[in-house]
Amino acid sequence: MGRSGGGGPAILLMSAVLVAGVAVCDGKLKVGFYSRSCPTAESTVASVVQQFADADSTILPALVRLQFHDCFVKGCDASVLIKGGNNNAEVDNNKHQGLRGLDVIESAKAQLESECPGVVSCADIVALASRDALAFTGGPAFDVPTGRRDGKTSNLRDADVLPDVKDSIEVLRSKFAANGLDDKDLVLLSCNHILLLLLAYYIIASVDHGGELTMATTLYNFPLPGGRKGADPTIPESFLSELRSRCAPGDFNTRLPLDRGSEGEFDTSILRNIRNRFAVIASDAALYNASATVGVVDTYTSMLSTLFGPYFREDFADAMVKMGSIGVLTDRAGEVRKVCSKFN
Ligand code: HEM
């Protein structure tokens, strides 16, 4: 069951605005790291992403999520791409359920190995592909500092640290803080769920790693005072009846349209939905449960911000660059893999 996409990525890329003022360098990463050693690196990644997106535009959000899952587990080192064989690799962890786009990275890598063997790391391809995917979806275009190297470890349990939909806002904040990301980053990066809005449908009855139905838990089995179970009390009554009419208990495959007011734009509509208690992913809804993140949501949804800032698209791009710098390996650390799914 594929989600339907909008116009072609090429058109969307043309409409993307190049954001100025994005951080250009983090530590030893730098924009244009491959300009001499492999001048085609960035254009090759972009064209491979485009080829895959032409066949299935739902690959675009998958590539952005792939970068998040790579960076939050032991840094942005492409460890998530390693295939173990004994179900013991990081990628086999249930936290990565539904992760896609690994074949896109492998395909770009194969092409780059023929153009400049042993030069471009898989970790950089993940970061570049995510950036391109955002631009192709109408998000901001921005420079990505490169120079990451690939990690040499991949362990099943390492991915336990990934944020979970059921995490409280305090747990989410601490998991982001552990990666050097603050409340603003948490809110802005969660806005990547716009991509689900843009593609209009989200499987609401997906099974989480505990084997429960995420949405069904929220609608029917949310723990209430006195040991009772019912609907999450923060969901407004009108939205609750709409959700319940679409998602019956035990429903595994229901899809819910999520285009409430987004009108196909990569904009702050997701934050307005969160503010108005129309968030569907529980971790997004949780952003309105702590004053620190409520303040960030309110800032970006205020009338004044469009005129005087803070500017959503620019700050979103900054947060992506920041996330892409988590725990990077540079210089002689790690390696540059020949094949992304295998250590050298
Ligand atoms: C704050 C903690 C977060 C939680 C608990 C969370 C959880 C989820 C869940 C449950 C899904 C649905 C997966 C599926 O379809 O099976 C999802 C999708 C997605 N997430 Fe998040 N997420 C979080 C943060 C982020 C961040 C920081 C990013 C990017 C930087 C991100 C990007 C995405 C994207 C792009 C999708 C759509 C993937 C696709 O369509 O294949 N998420 N997320």
Short mmCIF file of C-alpha atoms and ligand atoms in Angstrom, two decimals:
data_model
loop_
_atom_site.label_atom_id
_atom_site.label_comp_id
_atom_site.label_asym_id
_atom_site.label_seq_id
_atom_site.Cartn_x
_atom_site.Cartn_y
_atom_site.Cartn_z
CA MET A 1 0.00 0.00 0.00
CA GLY A 2 1.89 3.09 -1.18
CA ARG A 3 1.00 6.60 -0.21
CA SER A 4 0.18 8.82 -3.13
CA GLY A 5 2.61 11.62 -3.85
CA GLY A 6 2.11 15.05 -5.36
CA GLY A 7 3.97 16.56 -8.33
CA GLY A 8 7.32 15.34 -9.62
CA PRO A 9 10.37 15.93 -7.48
CA ALA A 10 12.03 18.04 -10.17
CA ILE A 11 9.19 20.56 -10.05
CA LEU A 12 9.26 20.55 -6.28
CA LEU A 13 13.00 21.10 -6.29
CA MET A 14 12.57 24.16 -8.49
CA SER A 15 10.10 25.57 -5.97
CA ALA A 16 12.42 24.95 -3.05
CA VAL A 17 14.03 28.08 -1.70
CA LEU A 18 17.74 28.09 -0.98
CA VAL A 19 18.06 29.08 2.62
CA ALA A 20 20.85 31.47 3.48
CA GLY A 21 22.66 31.59 6.78
CA VAL A 22 22.72 27.86 7.51
CA ALA A 23 25.73 26.72 9.53
CA VAL A 24 28.41 25.74 7.03
CA CYS A 25 30.83 23.87 9.17
CA ASP A 26 30.76 21.69 12.23
CA GLY A 27 34.09 20.68 13.70
CA LYS A 28 35.87 18.80 10.97
CA LEU A 29 32.93 18.56 8.61
CA LYS A 30 32.84 21.13 5.85
CA VAL A 31 30.64 22.11 2.98
CA GLY A 32 32.11 20.87 -0.30
CA PHE A 33 34.40 18.28 1.33
CA TYR A 34 34.36 16.25 -1.93
CA SER A 35 34.78 19.19 -4.32
CA ARG A 36 38.24 17.95 -5.36
CA SER A 37 38.27 14.28 -4.42
CA CYS A 38 34.90 13.47 -6.00
CA PRO A 39 33.28 16.51 -7.64
CA THR A 40 30.22 14.51 -8.74
CA ALA A 41 29.43 13.25 -5.22
CA GLU A 42 26.52 15.56 -4.44
CA SER A 43 24.98 15.57 -7.93
CA THR A 44 25.16 11.77 -8.13
CA VAL A 45 23.34 11.37 -4.81
CA ALA A 46 20.68 13.88 -5.92
CA SER A 47 20.09 12.13 -9.22
CA VAL A 48 19.80 8.68 -7.60
CA VAL A 49 17.29 10.07 -5.06
CA GLN A 50 15.34 11.60 -7.93
CA GLN A 51 15.29 8.33 -9.90
CA PHE A 52 13.88 6.43 -6.92
CA ALA A 53 11.38 9.20 -6.15
CA ASP A 54 10.14 9.21 -9.74
CA ALA A 55 9.15 5.57 -9.23
CA ASP A 56 7.76 6.06 -5.68
CA SER A 57 7.60 9.47 -4.02
CA THR A 58 7.04 7.92 -0.57
CA ILE A 59 10.75 7.10 -0.57
CA LEU A 60 11.45 10.78 0.17
CA PRO A 61 10.20 10.89 3.79
CA ALA A 62 11.74 7.46 4.32
CA LEU A 63 15.18 8.90 3.51
CA VAL A 64 14.77 11.69 6.06
CA ARG A 65 13.70 9.22 8.75
CA LEU A 66 16.70 7.06 7.82
CA GLN A 67 19.06 9.92 8.68
CA PHE A 68 17.33 10.47 12.04
CA HIS A 69 17.63 6.76 12.88
CA ASP A 70 21.27 6.72 11.78
CA CYS A 71 22.30 9.79 13.76
CA PHE A 72 20.51 8.95 17.02
CA VAL A 73 22.25 5.59 17.37
CA LYS A 74 25.96 6.10 18.09
CA GLY A 75 26.16 9.13 15.80
CA CYS A 76 25.82 9.67 12.05
CA ASP A 77 28.07 6.79 11.02
CA ALA A 78 25.85 4.69 8.72
CA SER A 79 25.75 1.89 11.32
CA VAL A 80 22.05 1.43 10.54
CA LEU A 81 22.93 0.23 7.02
CA ILE A 82 24.91 -2.83 8.15
CA LYS A 83 23.20 -6.16 7.47
CA GLY A 84 24.14 -8.81 10.01
CA GLY A 85 22.66 -12.12 8.96
CA ASN A 86 21.99 -13.30 12.53
CA ASN A 87 19.30 -10.71 13.28
CA ASN A 88 21.89 -9.15 15.53
CA ALA A 89 22.68 -5.95 13.64
CA GLU A 90 21.42 -2.55 14.72
CA VAL A 91 18.92 -2.50 11.83
CA ASP A 92 17.19 -5.61 13.21
CA ASN A 93 16.02 -3.70 16.30
CA ASN A 94 12.24 -3.18 16.36
CA LYS A 95 12.81 0.53 16.91
CA HIS A 96 13.69 0.69 13.20
CA GLN A 97 10.38 -0.85 12.17
CA GLY A 98 9.25 0.37 8.76
CA LEU A 99 12.62 1.92 7.95
CA ARG A 100 13.15 2.18 4.19
CA GLY A 101 15.53 3.78 1.73
CA LEU A 102 18.60 1.65 2.48
CA ASP A 103 18.56 0.48 -1.15
CA VAL A 104 18.67 4.10 -2.34
CA ILE A 105 21.84 4.71 -0.33
CA GLU A 106 23.38 1.46 -1.61
CA SER A 107 22.55 2.39 -5.19
CA ALA A 108 24.15 5.85 -4.85
CA LYS A 109 27.18 4.22 -3.24
CA ALA A 110 27.57 1.73 -6.12
CA GLN A 111 27.48 4.57 -8.63
CA LEU A 112 29.96 6.66 -6.62
CA GLU A 113 32.32 3.68 -6.28
CA SER A 114 32.52 3.57 -10.07
CA GLU A 115 33.08 7.35 -10.27
CA CYS A 116 35.54 7.77 -7.35
CA PRO A 117 36.36 4.48 -5.63
CA GLY A 118 36.79 4.50 -1.85
CA VAL A 119 36.14 8.21 -1.40
CA VAL A 120 32.55 9.02 -0.44
CA SER A 121 31.33 7.59 2.86
CA CYS A 122 27.93 5.96 3.31
CA ALA A 123 27.32 8.28 6.28
CA ASP A 124 27.67 11.30 4.00
CA ILE A 125 25.39 9.72 1.38
CA VAL A 126 22.70 9.30 4.08
CA ALA A 127 23.00 12.99 5.05
CA LEU A 128 23.00 14.23 1.43
CA ALA A 129 20.08 12.01 0.41
CA SER A 130 18.01 13.28 3.35
CA ARG A 131 18.78 16.89 2.40
CA ASP A 132 17.82 16.21 -1.24
CA ALA A 133 14.63 14.41 -0.18
CA LEU A 134 13.53 17.44 1.84
CA ALA A 135 14.17 19.80 -1.08
CA PHE A 136 12.31 17.49 -3.49
CA THR A 137 9.32 17.61 -1.12
CA GLY A 138 9.21 21.41 -1.07
CA GLY A 139 11.24 21.82 2.10
CA PRO A 140 14.13 24.24 2.42
CA ALA A 141 17.29 23.65 0.37
CA PHE A 142 20.48 23.95 2.37
CA ASP A 143 24.19 23.14 2.35
CA VAL A 144 25.25 19.96 4.13
CA PRO A 145 28.74 19.84 5.62
CA THR A 146 30.41 16.54 4.67
CA GLY A 147 33.49 14.54 5.64
CA ARG A 148 31.82 11.89 7.83
CA ARG A 149 33.40 8.42 7.96
CA ASP A 150 31.61 5.12 8.40
CA GLY A 151 31.46 3.32 11.74
CA LYS A 152 32.82 -0.14 12.40
CA THR A 153 30.20 -1.39 14.82
CA SER A 154 26.54 -2.32 14.58
CA ASN A 155 24.78 -3.97 17.51
CA LEU A 156 21.14 -4.89 17.90
CA ARG A 157 20.67 -3.30 21.32
CA ASP A 158 22.36 -0.01 20.39
CA ALA A 159 19.10 1.15 18.81
CA ASP A 160 17.17 0.81 22.09
CA VAL A 161 18.02 4.46 22.76
CA LEU A 162 15.87 5.75 19.89
CA PRO A 163 12.89 7.87 20.92
CA ASP A 164 9.59 6.04 21.15
CA VAL A 165 6.09 7.30 20.33
CA LYS A 166 5.08 6.50 23.90
CA ASP A 167 7.91 8.48 25.51
CA SER A 168 6.83 11.31 27.78
CA ILE A 169 7.89 14.80 26.84
CA GLU A 170 10.57 14.65 29.56
CA VAL A 171 12.03 11.45 28.13
CA LEU A 172 11.95 12.90 24.60
CA ARG A 173 13.73 16.04 25.81
CA SER A 174 16.41 14.02 27.58
CA LYS A 175 16.98 11.74 24.55
CA PHE A 176 17.47 14.80 22.34
CA ALA A 177 19.67 16.52 24.96
CA ALA A 178 21.86 13.39 25.07
CA ASN A 179 22.61 14.11 21.40
CA GLY A 180 23.31 17.80 21.97
CA LEU A 181 19.87 18.86 20.70
CA ASP A 182 17.71 21.33 22.64
CA ASP A 183 13.95 21.92 22.94
CA LYS A 184 13.90 24.02 19.80
CA ASP A 185 15.61 21.24 17.84
CA LEU A 186 13.15 18.68 19.24
CA VAL A 187 10.17 20.71 18.02
CA LEU A 188 11.69 21.64 14.66
CA LEU A 189 12.94 18.13 13.89
CA SER A 190 9.58 16.61 14.83
CA CYS A 191 8.21 18.85 12.05
CA ASN A 192 9.65 16.29 9.65
CA HIS A 193 6.32 14.57 10.24
CA ILE A 194 5.00 17.26 7.88
CA LEU A 195 6.19 14.88 5.19
CA LEU A 196 3.54 12.45 6.37
CA LEU A 197 1.02 15.28 6.16
CA LEU A 198 2.16 16.23 2.69
CA LEU A 199 1.74 12.69 1.49
CA ALA A 200 -1.73 12.87 3.05
CA TYR A 201 -1.94 9.44 4.67
CA TYR A 202 -0.47 7.75 7.68
CA ILE A 203 -1.08 4.21 8.86
CA ILE A 204 -2.57 4.97 12.23
CA ALA A 205 -2.86 1.40 13.42
CA SER A 206 0.81 0.51 13.08
CA VAL A 207 2.13 -2.00 15.60
CA ASP A 208 4.68 -0.58 17.97
CA HIS A 209 7.60 -2.50 19.40
CA GLY A 210 5.61 -3.61 22.42
CA GLY A 211 3.16 -5.37 20.12
CA GLU A 212 0.34 -2.98 20.94
CA LEU A 213 -1.48 -0.83 18.44
CA THR A 214 -0.12 2.65 18.88
CA MET A 215 -3.25 4.51 17.85
CA ALA A 216 -5.62 2.01 19.40
CA THR A 217 -3.81 2.55 22.70
CA THR A 218 -4.35 6.27 22.41
CA LEU A 219 -8.00 5.95 21.46
CA TYR A 220 -9.16 3.07 23.61
CA ASN A 221 -6.56 1.86 26.11
CA PHE A 222 -4.93 5.00 27.43
CA PRO A 223 -4.24 4.55 31.16
CA LEU A 224 -6.54 6.81 33.18
CA PRO A 225 -6.75 7.56 36.92
CA GLY A 226 -8.18 4.75 39.04
CA GLY A 227 -6.79 2.03 36.76
CA ARG A 228 -9.41 2.76 34.09
CA LYS A 229 -8.65 2.69 30.36
CA GLY A 230 -10.09 4.99 27.72
CA ALA A 231 -9.13 7.72 25.29
CA ASP A 232 -6.18 10.01 25.84
CA PRO A 233 -7.93 12.92 27.61
CA THR A 234 -5.88 15.51 25.74
CA ILE A 235 -7.57 14.66 22.39
CA PRO A 236 -10.43 17.11 21.72
CA GLU A 237 -13.88 15.47 21.67
CA SER A 238 -14.58 16.26 18.00
CA PHE A 239 -11.23 14.89 16.85
CA LEU A 240 -11.65 11.81 19.08
CA SER A 241 -14.97 10.86 17.47
CA GLU A 242 -13.47 11.43 14.01
CA LEU A 243 -10.50 9.18 14.85
CA ARG A 244 -12.64 6.51 16.51
CA SER A 245 -15.00 6.37 13.55
CA ARG A 246 -12.01 5.61 11.33
CA CYS A 247 -10.01 3.38 13.64
CA ALA A 248 -12.02 0.66 15.37
CA PRO A 249 -10.43 -1.43 18.13
CA GLY A 250 -8.26 -4.12 16.54
CA ASP A 251 -8.02 -2.25 13.27
CA PHE A 252 -4.62 -2.93 11.73
CA ASN A 253 -4.64 -1.16 8.41
CA THR A 254 -6.77 1.95 8.71
CA ARG A 255 -5.38 5.08 7.13
CA LEU A 256 -6.25 8.56 8.23
CA PRO A 257 -6.06 11.64 6.06
CA LEU A 258 -3.74 14.09 7.71
CA ASP A 259 -3.97 17.09 5.45
CA ARG A 260 -5.80 19.27 7.97
CA GLY A 261 -4.97 22.75 6.76
CA SER A 262 -1.57 21.82 5.36
CA GLU A 263 -2.57 22.52 1.74
CA GLY A 264 0.46 20.70 0.43
CA GLU A 265 2.90 23.20 1.86
CA PHE A 266 6.04 22.47 3.84
CA ASP A 267 5.03 24.92 6.56
CA THR A 268 4.08 25.27 10.21
CA SER A 269 0.68 23.58 9.80
CA ILE A 270 1.94 20.61 11.81
CA LEU A 271 2.74 22.94 14.70
CA ARG A 272 -0.72 24.50 14.50
CA ASN A 273 -2.20 20.99 14.58
CA ILE A 274 -0.08 20.16 17.63
CA ARG A 275 -1.19 23.40 19.33
CA ASN A 276 -4.83 22.65 18.55
CA ARG A 277 -4.48 19.06 19.80
CA PHE A 278 -4.83 17.53 16.34
CA ALA A 279 -1.49 15.69 16.41
CA VAL A 280 -1.73 12.03 15.47
CA ILE A 281 1.72 10.75 16.44
CA ALA A 282 1.75 10.68 20.24
CA SER A 283 5.29 12.09 20.50
CA ASP A 284 4.17 15.11 18.46
CA ALA A 285 1.19 15.63 20.75
CA ALA A 286 3.56 15.41 23.72
CA LEU A 287 5.36 18.52 22.48
CA TYR A 288 2.42 20.49 23.86
CA ASN A 289 2.78 18.93 27.32
CA ALA A 290 5.77 20.87 28.69
CA SER A 291 6.16 24.63 28.93
CA ALA A 292 9.61 24.53 27.31
CA THR A 293 8.35 22.96 24.09
CA VAL A 294 4.94 24.68 24.22
CA GLY A 295 6.88 27.96 24.07
CA VAL A 296 8.70 26.84 20.92
CA VAL A 297 5.50 25.66 19.21
CA ASP A 298 3.78 28.95 20.10
CA THR A 299 6.70 31.03 18.83
CA TYR A 300 6.67 29.47 15.36
CA THR A 301 2.87 29.57 15.05
CA SER A 302 2.47 33.18 16.13
CA MET A 303 1.33 35.73 13.55
CA LEU A 304 4.39 37.83 14.28
CA SER A 305 6.92 35.13 13.45
CA THR A 306 6.14 35.24 9.71
CA LEU A 307 7.00 38.94 9.76
CA PHE A 308 9.73 39.26 12.36
CA GLY A 309 10.96 35.71 12.91
CA PRO A 310 12.01 33.31 14.14
CA TYR A 311 11.80 31.94 10.61
CA PHE A 312 10.63 28.36 10.47
CA ARG A 313 12.33 27.16 7.27
CA GLU A 314 15.73 28.62 8.14
CA ASP A 315 15.68 27.29 11.70
CA PHE A 316 14.42 23.91 10.50
CA ALA A 317 17.38 23.68 8.10
CA ASP A 318 19.78 24.63 10.91
CA ALA A 319 18.32 21.88 13.10
CA MET A 320 18.80 19.32 10.31
CA VAL A 321 22.45 20.33 9.92
CA LYS A 322 22.88 20.09 13.69
CA MET A 323 21.31 16.62 13.79
CA GLY A 324 23.58 15.55 10.91
CA SER A 325 26.63 16.40 13.01
CA ILE A 326 25.84 14.14 15.98
CA GLY A 327 28.84 12.00 16.97
CA VAL A 328 30.47 12.10 13.54
CA LEU A 329 33.67 10.19 12.81
CA THR A 330 36.21 12.23 10.83
CA ASP A 331 39.85 12.15 9.67
CA ARG A 332 41.20 8.65 10.27
CA ALA A 333 38.44 7.39 12.53
CA GLY A 334 36.23 4.62 11.15
CA GLU A 335 36.48 3.80 7.46
CA VAL A 336 34.95 4.53 4.06
CA ARG A 337 32.97 1.40 3.27
CA LYS A 338 33.05 -0.09 -0.22
CA VAL A 339 29.53 -1.43 0.21
CA CYS A 340 27.20 0.32 2.67
CA SER A 341 25.68 -2.86 4.09
CA LYS A 342 29.07 -4.44 4.96
CA PHE A 343 32.16 -3.41 6.90
CA ASN A 344 35.30 -3.46 4.69
C1 HEM B 1 10.65 12.78 18.62
C2 HEM B 1 10.69 11.48 18.47
C3 HEM B 1 10.10 10.77 17.28
C4 HEM B 1 9.27 9.71 17.30
C5 HEM B 1 8.77 9.00 18.54
C6 HEM B 1 8.95 9.38 15.92
C7 HEM B 1 8.11 8.35 15.54
C8 HEM B 1 7.72 8.09 14.25
C9 HEM B 1 6.80 7.06 13.84
C10 HEM B 1 6.11 6.07 14.76
C11 HEM B 1 6.69 7.12 12.50
C12 HEM B 1 5.84 6.21 11.60
C13 HEM B 1 6.69 5.09 11.09
C14 HEM B 1 5.89 4.17 10.18
O1 HEM B 1 5.25 4.63 9.21
O2 HEM B 1 5.93 2.97 10.43
C15 HEM B 1 7.53 8.18 12.05
C16 HEM B 1 7.66 8.54 10.75
C17 HEM B 1 8.55 9.49 10.32
N1 HEM B 1 9.43 10.18 11.10
FE1 HEM B 1 9.46 10.28 13.09
N2 HEM B 1 9.61 10.22 15.11
C18 HEM B 1 10.32 11.10 15.88
C19 HEM B 1 11.16 12.09 15.44
C20 HEM B 1 11.53 12.25 14.13
C21 HEM B 1 12.64 13.06 13.68
C22 HEM B 1 13.60 13.81 14.61
C23 HEM B 1 12.65 12.97 12.32
C24 HEM B 1 13.62 13.56 11.32
C25 HEM B 1 14.66 14.28 11.62
C26 HEM B 1 11.54 12.11 11.94
C27 HEM B 1 11.19 11.82 10.64
C28 HEM B 1 10.16 10.99 10.29
C29 HEM B 1 9.71 10.83 8.92
C30 HEM B 1 10.23 11.59 7.72
C31 HEM B 1 8.71 9.88 8.94
C32 HEM B 1 7.95 9.32 7.74
C33 HEM B 1 8.70 8.08 7.28
C34 HEM B 1 8.07 7.35 6.11
O3 HEM B 1 7.08 7.84 5.55
O4 HEM B 1 8.61 6.29 5.72
N3 HEM B 1 10.91 11.69 13.05
N4 HEM B 1 8.16 8.74 13.13
#
